[in-house]
Coordinates of C-alpha atoms in Angstrom, one line a residue:
X1 CA 2.5 -15.4 16.1
X2 CA 1.2 -16.3 12.6
X3 CA 0.6 -14.1 9.6
X4 CA -1.4 -13.9 6.5
X5 CA 0.0 -13.0 3.1
X6 CA -2.3 -11.3 0.7
X7 CA -1.5 -10.3 -2.8
X8 CA 1.0 -11.8 -5.3
X9 CA 0.2 -14.9 -7.4
X10 CA -2.9 -15.7 -5.4
X11 CA -4.3 -12.2 -5.3
X12 CA -7.7 -11.5 -6.8
X13 CA -6.1 -9.4 -9.4
X14 CA -4.1 -12.3 -10.8
X15 CA -6.6 -15.1 -10.2
X16 CA -9.6 -13.1 -11.6
X17 CA -7.5 -12.0 -14.6
X18 CA -6.8 -15.7 -15.3
X19 CA -10.4 -16.7 -14.8
X20 CA -11.6 -13.9 -17.0
X21 CA -9.2 -14.9 -19.7
X22 CA -10.4 -18.5 -19.4
X23 CA -14.0 -17.3 -19.5
X24 CA -13.3 -15.4 -22.7
X25 CA -11.7 -18.5 -24.3
X26 CA -14.7 -20.6 -23.3
X27 CA -17.0 -18.0 -24.9
X28 CA -14.9 -18.1 -28.1
X29 CA -15.1 -21.9 -28.3
X30 CA -18.9 -21.7 -27.8
X31 CA -19.2 -19.2 -30.6
X32 CA -17.0 -21.3 -32.9
X33 CA -19.2 -24.4 -32.1
X34 CA -22.3 -22.4 -32.9
X35 CA -20.8 -21.3 -36.2
X36 CA -20.0 -24.9 -37.0
X37 CA -23.6 -25.9 -36.4
X38 CA -24.8 -23.3 -38.9
X39 CA -22.3 -24.5 -41.5
X40 CA -23.3 -28.1 -41.0
X41 CA -26.9 -27.2 -41.8
X42 CA -25.8 -25.6 -45.1
X43 CA -23.8 -28.7 -46.0
X44 CA -26.7 -30.9 -45.1
X45 CA -28.8 -29.0 -47.6
X46 CA -26.4 -29.9 -50.4
X47 CA -26.4 -33.6 -49.6
X48 CA -30.2 -33.8 -49.1
X49 CA -30.8 -33.6 -52.9
X50 CA -32.1 -36.8 -54.5
X51 CA -29.1 -38.8 -55.8
X52 CA -29.1 -42.2 -57.5
X53 CA -27.6 -45.5 -56.2
X54 CA -24.4 -45.4 -54.3
X55 CA -24.3 -41.6 -54.3
X56 CA -27.6 -41.5 -52.5
X57 CA -26.3 -44.0 -49.9
X58 CA -23.2 -41.9 -49.4
X59 CA -25.2 -38.7 -49.0
X60 CA -27.3 -40.4 -46.3
X61 CA -24.2 -41.4 -44.4
X62 CA -22.8 -37.8 -44.7
X63 CA -26.1 -36.5 -43.4
X64 CA -26.0 -38.8 -40.4
X65 CA -22.4 -37.6 -39.6
X66 CA -23.5 -34.0 -39.9
X67 CA -26.4 -34.6 -37.6
X68 CA -24.1 -36.1 -35.0
X69 CA -21.7 -33.1 -35.5
X70 CA -24.6 -30.7 -34.9
X71 CA -25.6 -32.5 -31.8
X72 CA -22.0 -32.4 -30.5
X73 CA -21.7 -28.7 -31.4
X74 CA -24.9 -27.9 -29.6
X75 CA -23.5 -29.7 -26.5
X76 CA -20.3 -27.7 -26.8
X77 CA -22.2 -24.5 -27.1
X78 CA -24.1 -25.2 -23.9
X79 CA -21.1 -26.6 -22.0
X80 CA -18.7 -23.8 -22.8
X81 CA -21.3 -21.0 -22.3
X82 CA -22.0 -22.5 -18.9
X83 CA -18.3 -22.6 -18.2
X84 CA -17.8 -19.0 -19.2
X85 CA -20.6 -17.9 -16.9
X86 CA -19.2 -20.0 -14.0
X87 CA -15.7 -18.6 -14.5
X88 CA -17.0 -15.0 -14.4
X89 CA -19.0 -15.8 -11.3
X90 CA -16.0 -17.4 -9.7
X91 CA -13.8 -14.4 -10.5
X92 CA -16.3 -12.1 -8.8
X93 CA -16.6 -14.5 -5.8
X94 CA -12.8 -14.7 -5.4
X95 CA -12.4 -10.9 -5.3
X96 CA -15.2 -10.7 -2.7
X97 CA -13.5 -13.4 -0.6
X98 CA -10.2 -11.5 -0.7
X99 CA -11.9 -8.3 0.5
X100 CA -13.5 -10.4 3.3
X101 CA -10.2 -11.9 4.2
X102 CA -8.6 -8.5 4.5
X103 CA -11.4 -7.4 6.9
X104 CA -11.2 -10.6 9.0
X105 CA -7.4 -10.2 9.6
X106 CA -7.8 -6.6 10.5
X107 CA -8.1 -7.6 14.1
X108 CA -10.8 -6.5 16.5
X109 CA -8.4 -5.5 19.3
X110 CA -10.1 -5.5 22.7
X111 CA -13.8 -4.6 22.8
X112 CA -14.8 -1.5 20.9
X113 CA -18.4 -0.8 19.9
X114 CA -17.9 2.0 17.5
X115 CA -19.9 5.3 17.5
X116 CA -19.2 8.0 20.1
X117 CA -18.6 5.4 22.9
X118 CA -16.1 3.6 20.7
X119 CA -14.3 6.9 20.0
X120 CA -14.1 7.6 23.8
X121 CA -12.7 4.1 24.4
X122 CA -10.2 4.5 21.6
X123 CA -8.8 7.8 23.1
X124 CA -8.7 6.1 26.5
X125 CA -6.8 3.1 25.0
X126 CA -4.1 5.4 23.7
X127 CA -3.7 7.0 27.1
X128 CA -3.3 3.5 28.6
X129 CA -0.9 2.3 25.9
X130 CA -3.4 -0.4 25.1
X131 CA -4.0 0.1 21.4
X132 CA -7.2 -1.1 19.8
X133 CA -5.4 -2.3 16.6
X134 CA -6.3 -1.8 13.0
X135 CA -10.0 -2.7 13.3
X136 CA -10.5 -0.7 16.5
X137 CA -8.9 2.4 14.9
X138 CA -11.2 2.1 11.8
X139 CA -14.3 1.8 14.1
X140 CA -13.2 4.8 16.1
X141 CA -12.7 6.9 13.0
X142 CA -16.2 5.8 11.9
X143 CA -17.3 6.9 15.4
X144 CA -16.2 10.4 14.5
X145 CA -18.6 10.3 11.5
X146 CA -21.4 8.9 13.6
X147 CA -21.3 12.1 15.8
X148 CA -22.2 14.2 12.8
X149 CA -25.9 14.7 12.1
X150 CA -27.8 12.9 9.3
X151 CA -26.3 12.6 5.8
X152 CA -23.3 14.6 6.9
X153 CA -22.4 11.8 9.3
X154 CA -22.7 9.2 6.6
X155 CA -20.5 11.2 4.3
X156 CA -17.9 11.8 7.0
X157 CA -17.8 8.1 7.9
X158 CA -17.2 7.2 4.2
X159 CA -14.4 9.8 3.9
X160 CA -12.3 9.4 7.0
X161 CA -9.5 11.5 5.5
X162 CA -11.7 14.6 5.8
X163 CA -12.3 13.7 9.5
X164 CA -8.5 13.6 10.1
X165 CA -8.1 16.9 8.3
X166 CA -10.9 18.5 10.4
X167 CA -9.5 17.2 13.6
X168 CA -6.0 18.5 12.8
X169 CA -7.4 21.9 11.8
X170 CA -9.0 22.1 15.2
X171 CA -5.6 21.4 16.8
X172 CA -4.0 24.0 14.6
X173 CA -2.0 21.7 12.4
X174 CA -4.0 21.7 9.2
X175 CA -2.0 24.3 7.4
X176 CA 0.2 23.1 4.6
X177 CA 3.6 22.1 6.0
X178 CA 6.7 24.2 5.2
X179 CA 9.2 23.0 2.6
X180 CA 12.0 20.7 3.8
X181 CA 15.6 21.9 3.7
X182 CA 18.2 19.2 3.2
X183 CA 21.8 19.4 4.3
X184 CA 25.0 17.8 2.9
X185 CA 25.1 14.0 2.9
X186 CA 27.2 12.5 5.7
X187 CA 28.4 8.9 5.5
X188 CA 27.5 6.8 8.6
X189 CA 27.6 3.2 9.7
X190 CA 24.4 1.4 8.9
X191 CA 23.1 -2.1 8.2
X192 CA 22.9 -3.6 4.7
X193 CA 19.4 -3.3 3.2
X194 CA 19.8 -6.7 1.6
X195 CA 16.9 -8.2 3.6
X196 CA 13.9 -7.1 5.6
X197 CA 15.8 -7.0 8.8
X198 CA 18.3 -4.5 7.4
X199 CA 15.6 -2.3 5.8
X200 CA 13.7 -2.2 9.2
X201 CA 17.0 -1.2 11.0
X202 CA 17.4 1.6 8.5
X203 CA 13.8 2.8 9.3
X204 CA 14.8 2.8 13.0
X205 CA 18.0 4.7 12.3
X206 CA 16.3 7.3 10.2
X207 CA 14.0 8.2 13.2
X208 CA 16.9 9.1 15.5
X209 CA 17.2 12.7 16.7
X210 CA 14.9 15.0 14.8
X211 CA 14.7 12.5 11.9
X212 CA 16.6 12.4 8.7
X213 CA 16.5 10.9 5.3
X214 CA 18.9 8.0 4.8
X215 CA 20.2 7.2 1.3
X216 CA 22.0 3.9 0.9
X217 CA 24.0 3.0 -2.2
X218 CA 24.1 -0.7 -3.0
X219 CA 26.7 -1.7 -5.6
X220 CA 25.5 -4.7 -7.5
X221 CA 26.6 -6.4 -10.7
X222 CA 24.4 -4.2 -12.9
X223 CA 25.4 -0.9 -11.2
X224 CA 24.2 0.9 -8.2
X225 CA 20.7 0.7 -6.7
X226 CA 19.7 3.3 -4.1
X227 CA 17.5 2.9 -1.0
X228 CA 15.8 6.1 0.2
X229 CA 14.5 5.7 3.8
X230 CA 12.0 8.3 5.0
X231 CA 11.7 8.9 8.7
X232 CA 8.5 8.4 10.8
X233 CA 6.6 11.0 12.8
X234 CA 9.0 13.0 15.0
X235 CA 8.0 15.7 17.5
X236 CA 11.5 16.8 18.4
X237 CA 12.3 20.5 18.1
X238 CA 13.3 21.5 14.6
X239 CA 12.0 18.2 13.1
X240 CA 10.6 18.4 9.6
X241 CA 8.4 15.3 10.4
X242 CA 5.8 16.5 12.8
X243 CA 2.0 16.5 12.7
X244 CA 1.9 18.9 9.7
X245 CA 3.9 16.4 7.6
X246 CA 1.7 13.5 8.8
X247 CA -1.5 15.2 7.7
X248 CA 0.2 15.9 4.3
X249 CA 1.1 12.2 4.1
X250 CA -2.4 11.1 4.8
X251 CA -3.7 13.4 2.1
X252 CA -1.4 11.7 -0.5
X253 CA 0.4 15.0 -1.0
X254 CA 4.1 14.9 -2.1
X255 CA 4.6 18.7 -2.8
X256 CA 7.2 19.1 0.0
X257 CA 8.5 15.6 0.4
X258 CA 9.3 14.8 -3.3
X259 CA 11.6 17.7 -3.8
X260 CA 13.4 16.8 -0.6
X261 CA 13.7 13.2 -1.7
X262 CA 15.3 14.3 -5.0
X263 CA 17.7 16.6 -3.1
X264 CA 18.7 13.8 -0.8
X265 CA 19.3 11.4 -3.6
X266 CA 21.4 13.9 -5.5
X267 CA 23.4 14.8 -2.4
X268 CA 24.4 11.2 -2.0
X269 CA 25.4 10.9 -5.7
X270 CA 22.4 9.1 -7.3
X271 CA 22.3 9.8 -11.1
X272 CA 19.2 10.2 -13.3
X273 CA 17.7 6.9 -14.4
X274 CA 19.2 4.8 -11.6
X275 CA 16.9 2.5 -9.6
X276 CA 15.6 3.6 -6.2
X277 CA 13.8 1.5 -3.6
X278 CA 11.7 3.5 -1.1
X279 CA 11.6 2.5 2.5
X280 CA 9.7 3.8 5.5
X281 CA 7.9 3.2 8.8
X282 CA 4.7 4.8 10.0
X283 CA 4.4 8.3 8.5
X284 CA 7.5 7.5 6.5
X285 CA 5.8 4.5 5.0
X286 CA 2.9 6.6 3.9
X287 CA 5.2 9.1 2.3
X288 CA 6.9 6.1 0.5
X289 CA 3.6 5.0 -1.0
X290 CA 2.9 8.6 -2.1
X291 CA 6.4 9.0 -3.6
X292 CA 6.1 5.7 -5.6
X293 CA 3.5 7.5 -7.7
X294 CA 5.2 11.0 -7.7
X295 CA 5.8 12.1 -11.3
X296 CA 8.6 14.4 -10.0
X297 CA 10.5 11.5 -8.6
X298 CA 9.7 9.1 -11.5
X299 CA 10.9 11.5 -14.1
X300 CA 14.4 11.4 -12.5
X301 CA 14.7 7.8 -11.2
X302 CA 13.3 4.4 -11.7
X303 CA 11.2 3.4 -8.7
X304 CA 12.2 -0.2 -8.3
X305 CA 10.3 -1.1 -5.2
X306 CA 8.7 0.1 -1.9
X307 CA 8.7 -1.4 1.6
X308 CA 6.6 -0.1 4.5
X309 CA 6.0 -1.2 8.1
X310 CA 3.2 0.1 10.3
X311 CA 2.0 2.6 7.7
X312 CA -1.6 3.6 6.8
X313 CA -1.8 2.0 3.3
X314 CA -5.5 1.3 2.8
X315 CA -6.4 4.3 0.6
X316 CA -3.2 4.8 -1.3
X317 CA -2.9 3.3 -4.8
X318 CA 0.5 2.7 -6.3
X319 CA 1.6 2.4 -9.9
X320 CA 1.4 -1.3 -11.0
X321 CA 5.0 -1.4 -12.1
X322 CA 6.3 -0.8 -8.5
X323 CA 6.6 -4.0 -6.4
X324 CA 5.3 -3.1 -2.9
X325 CA 5.6 -5.0 0.3
X326 CA 3.8 -3.8 3.4
X327 CA 4.0 -5.2 7.0
X328 CA 1.1 -4.6 9.4
X329 CA 0.7 -5.7 13.1
X330 CA -2.9 -6.6 13.8
X331 CA -2.7 -4.7 17.2
X332 CA -1.0 -1.6 15.8
X333 CA -3.2 1.4 15.7
X334 CA -1.5 3.4 13.0
X335 CA -2.2 1.2 9.9
X336 CA -5.9 1.8 10.5
X337 CA -5.6 5.6 10.7
X338 CA -6.8 6.1 7.2
X339 CA -10.1 4.5 8.1
X340 CA -9.6 1.4 6.0
X341 CA -9.0 -2.2 7.0
X342 CA -8.5 -3.3 3.4
X343 CA -5.3 -2.7 1.5
X344 CA -5.3 -2.7 -2.3
X345 CA -3.2 -5.8 -2.8
X346 CA -2.5 -7.3 -6.3
X347 CA 0.0 -8.9 -8.6
X348 CA 2.8 -6.6 -7.6
X349 CA 1.6 -5.6 -4.1
X350 CA 1.9 -7.8 -1.1
X351 CA 0.6 -7.4 2.4
X352 CA 1.9 -9.4 5.4
X353 CA -0.4 -8.9 8.3
X354 CA 0.0 -10.7 11.6
X355 CA -3.0 -12.9 12.5
X356 CA -2.0 -12.9 16.2
X357 CA -0.1 -10.0 17.7
X358 CA 3.6 -10.7 18.1
X359 CA 5.2 -10.2 21.5
X360 CA 5.9 -6.4 21.2
X361 CA 9.3 -4.8 21.6
X362 CA 8.5 -3.5 25.1
X363 CA 11.8 -2.0 26.0
X364 CA 12.0 1.7 26.8
X365 CA 9.4 4.4 26.1
X366 CA 6.3 3.0 24.4
X367 CA 5.7 6.3 22.6
X368 CA 2.2 7.7 21.9
X369 CA 1.0 4.6 19.9
X370 CA 2.4 1.9 22.2
X371 CA 5.0 -0.8 21.8
X372 CA 3.0 -2.5 19.0
X373 CA 4.0 0.3 16.6
X374 CA 7.7 0.1 17.2
X375 CA 10.1 -1.1 14.5
X376 CA 11.3 -3.9 16.9
X377 CA 7.8 -5.4 16.9
X378 CA 7.9 -5.4 13.0
X379 CA 11.2 -7.3 13.1
X380 CA 9.3 -10.2 14.7
X381 CA 6.8 -10.2 11.8
X382 CA 9.6 -9.9 9.2
X383 CA 11.6 -12.8 10.7
X384 CA 8.6 -15.1 10.3
X385 CA 7.6 -14.0 6.8
X386 CA 11.0 -13.5 5.2
X387 CA 11.2 -17.1 3.9
X388 CA 7.8 -17.0 2.2
X389 CA 8.4 -17.6 -1.5
X390 CA 6.4 -14.6 -2.5
X391 CA 8.1 -12.3 0.0
X392 CA 11.6 -13.5 -0.7
X393 CA 11.1 -13.3 -4.5
X394 CA 9.9 -9.7 -4.2
X395 CA 12.8 -8.6 -1.9
X396 CA 15.2 -10.3 -4.4
X397 CA 13.7 -8.4 -7.3
X398 CA 14.7 -5.1 -5.7
X399 CA 18.4 -5.8 -6.3
X400 CA 19.8 -4.9 -2.9
X401 CA 22.5 -7.6 -2.6
X402 CA 25.9 -6.0 -2.7
X403 CA 28.3 -3.7 -0.9
X404 CA 26.3 -1.0 0.8
X405 CA 27.2 2.6 1.8
X406 CA 24.7 4.8 3.7
X407 CA 24.5 8.6 3.9
X408 CA 22.5 10.6 6.4
X409 CA 20.9 13.7 4.9
X410 CA 19.7 15.9 7.8
X411 CA 16.4 17.7 7.2
X412 CA 14.8 20.8 8.8
X413 CA 11.6 22.7 8.1
X414 CA 12.1 25.8 6.0
X415 CA 10.1 28.3 8.1
X416 CA 10.6 31.9 6.9
X417 CA 10.6 34.8 9.3
X418 CA 7.5 37.0 9.0
X419 CA 6.7 40.4 10.4
X420 CA 4.3 40.8 13.3
X421 CA 2.2 43.0 11.1
X422 CA 1.8 40.3 8.5
X423 CA 0.8 37.9 11.3
X424 CA -1.8 40.3 12.5
X425 CA -3.1 40.6 9.0
X426 CA -3.9 36.9 8.8
X427 CA -1.0 36.0 6.6
X428 CA -0.2 33.0 8.7
X429 CA -2.6 30.2 9.5
X430 CA -2.9 28.9 13.0
X431 CA -0.9 25.8 12.5
X432 CA 2.0 27.8 10.9
X433 CA 1.9 30.2 13.9
X434 CA 2.2 27.3 16.3
X435 CA 5.0 25.8 14.3
X436 CA 7.0 29.0 14.2
X437 CA 6.4 29.5 17.9
X438 CA 7.6 25.9 18.5
X439 CA 10.9 26.6 16.7
X440 CA 11.3 30.1 18.1
X441 CA 10.9 31.8 14.8

């Protein structure tokens, strides 16, 4: 299969920071050498006075040494100034190379020309369960923008999130999603989250039925660490994780998910200040990235890490103190749904992206996005990348080795009943009406 690891110790953030620090040191040395040159001229003025006999000979020797020092200092000024400039240029070039690498491993999928034709091919590919992958998805989203006239099209292509919102509004799912109701935590059998395999199995388990949050307590030497697993998109009746919630995730909004996350953690017994690792696949992964920066969650718990698989992560920044690991399959459509091939990797943020698509988990129903998006396919990528030193070090930093107990916290959308008169008066938006109709409200 093959994969590329981006971020960590070799990321542009780390390397350019080191190069910039070296450039600053070189510039300091150049300035110090220039100051020494000036001081030597002052000292030379003192010894250039006419002195008799041996004193005069000694003064001449001092002057020769000062002249040699000045020449050496001038050479140092030139050399270290050049070094500082070279390091700054190298830092810029390294960052550009990383951006280019992210684009190159985005995957072209099968042929997709972009524009209106590319958009049509993209839709057809989904119907055929032959996904275009990350790059093809990004091109198709750009194709939406190309259909708009003039400068509007350029703006739309540069802001794909608005295109997604507009499309969802047309489909009647652009209204804000209803709040999430959480039920009592129920202990259930589940894998240990001590490695990537276990975390992915939890993602798969959270998606069962209408979808639920899973909260796993891991008892380690320093006390408990909690894993909160957020489910992926789920179109089952009475699911809280349908298209409304997906649009909310893509907007970076945590208004409904963060309170539910807090309620789920409290229901399982997590206490204020304890560490929490966030875990999610697809829509759940995007919620995980949003939650990592949620002040509501961070005021109550220490966000100790985040793990995503098959999630659109290209536009979502995460606080630098949260170690993040993301897995992407080059042939998976979903990671490109935010219109970005590049993911903001860095010192504390790793991306593992397959360079050749793994053999997909092609058992059972492929779902809307095909086998390439299934958790089982991401198990193949995880199995290959798990022993990479950067990956294994980050997973170990999450502190998930220990006895694990998992609780299932069922979730349902809180959709209040409304009178027909209020509906006729426009109190509900189209998406909300569709959602209530779907749930028989």
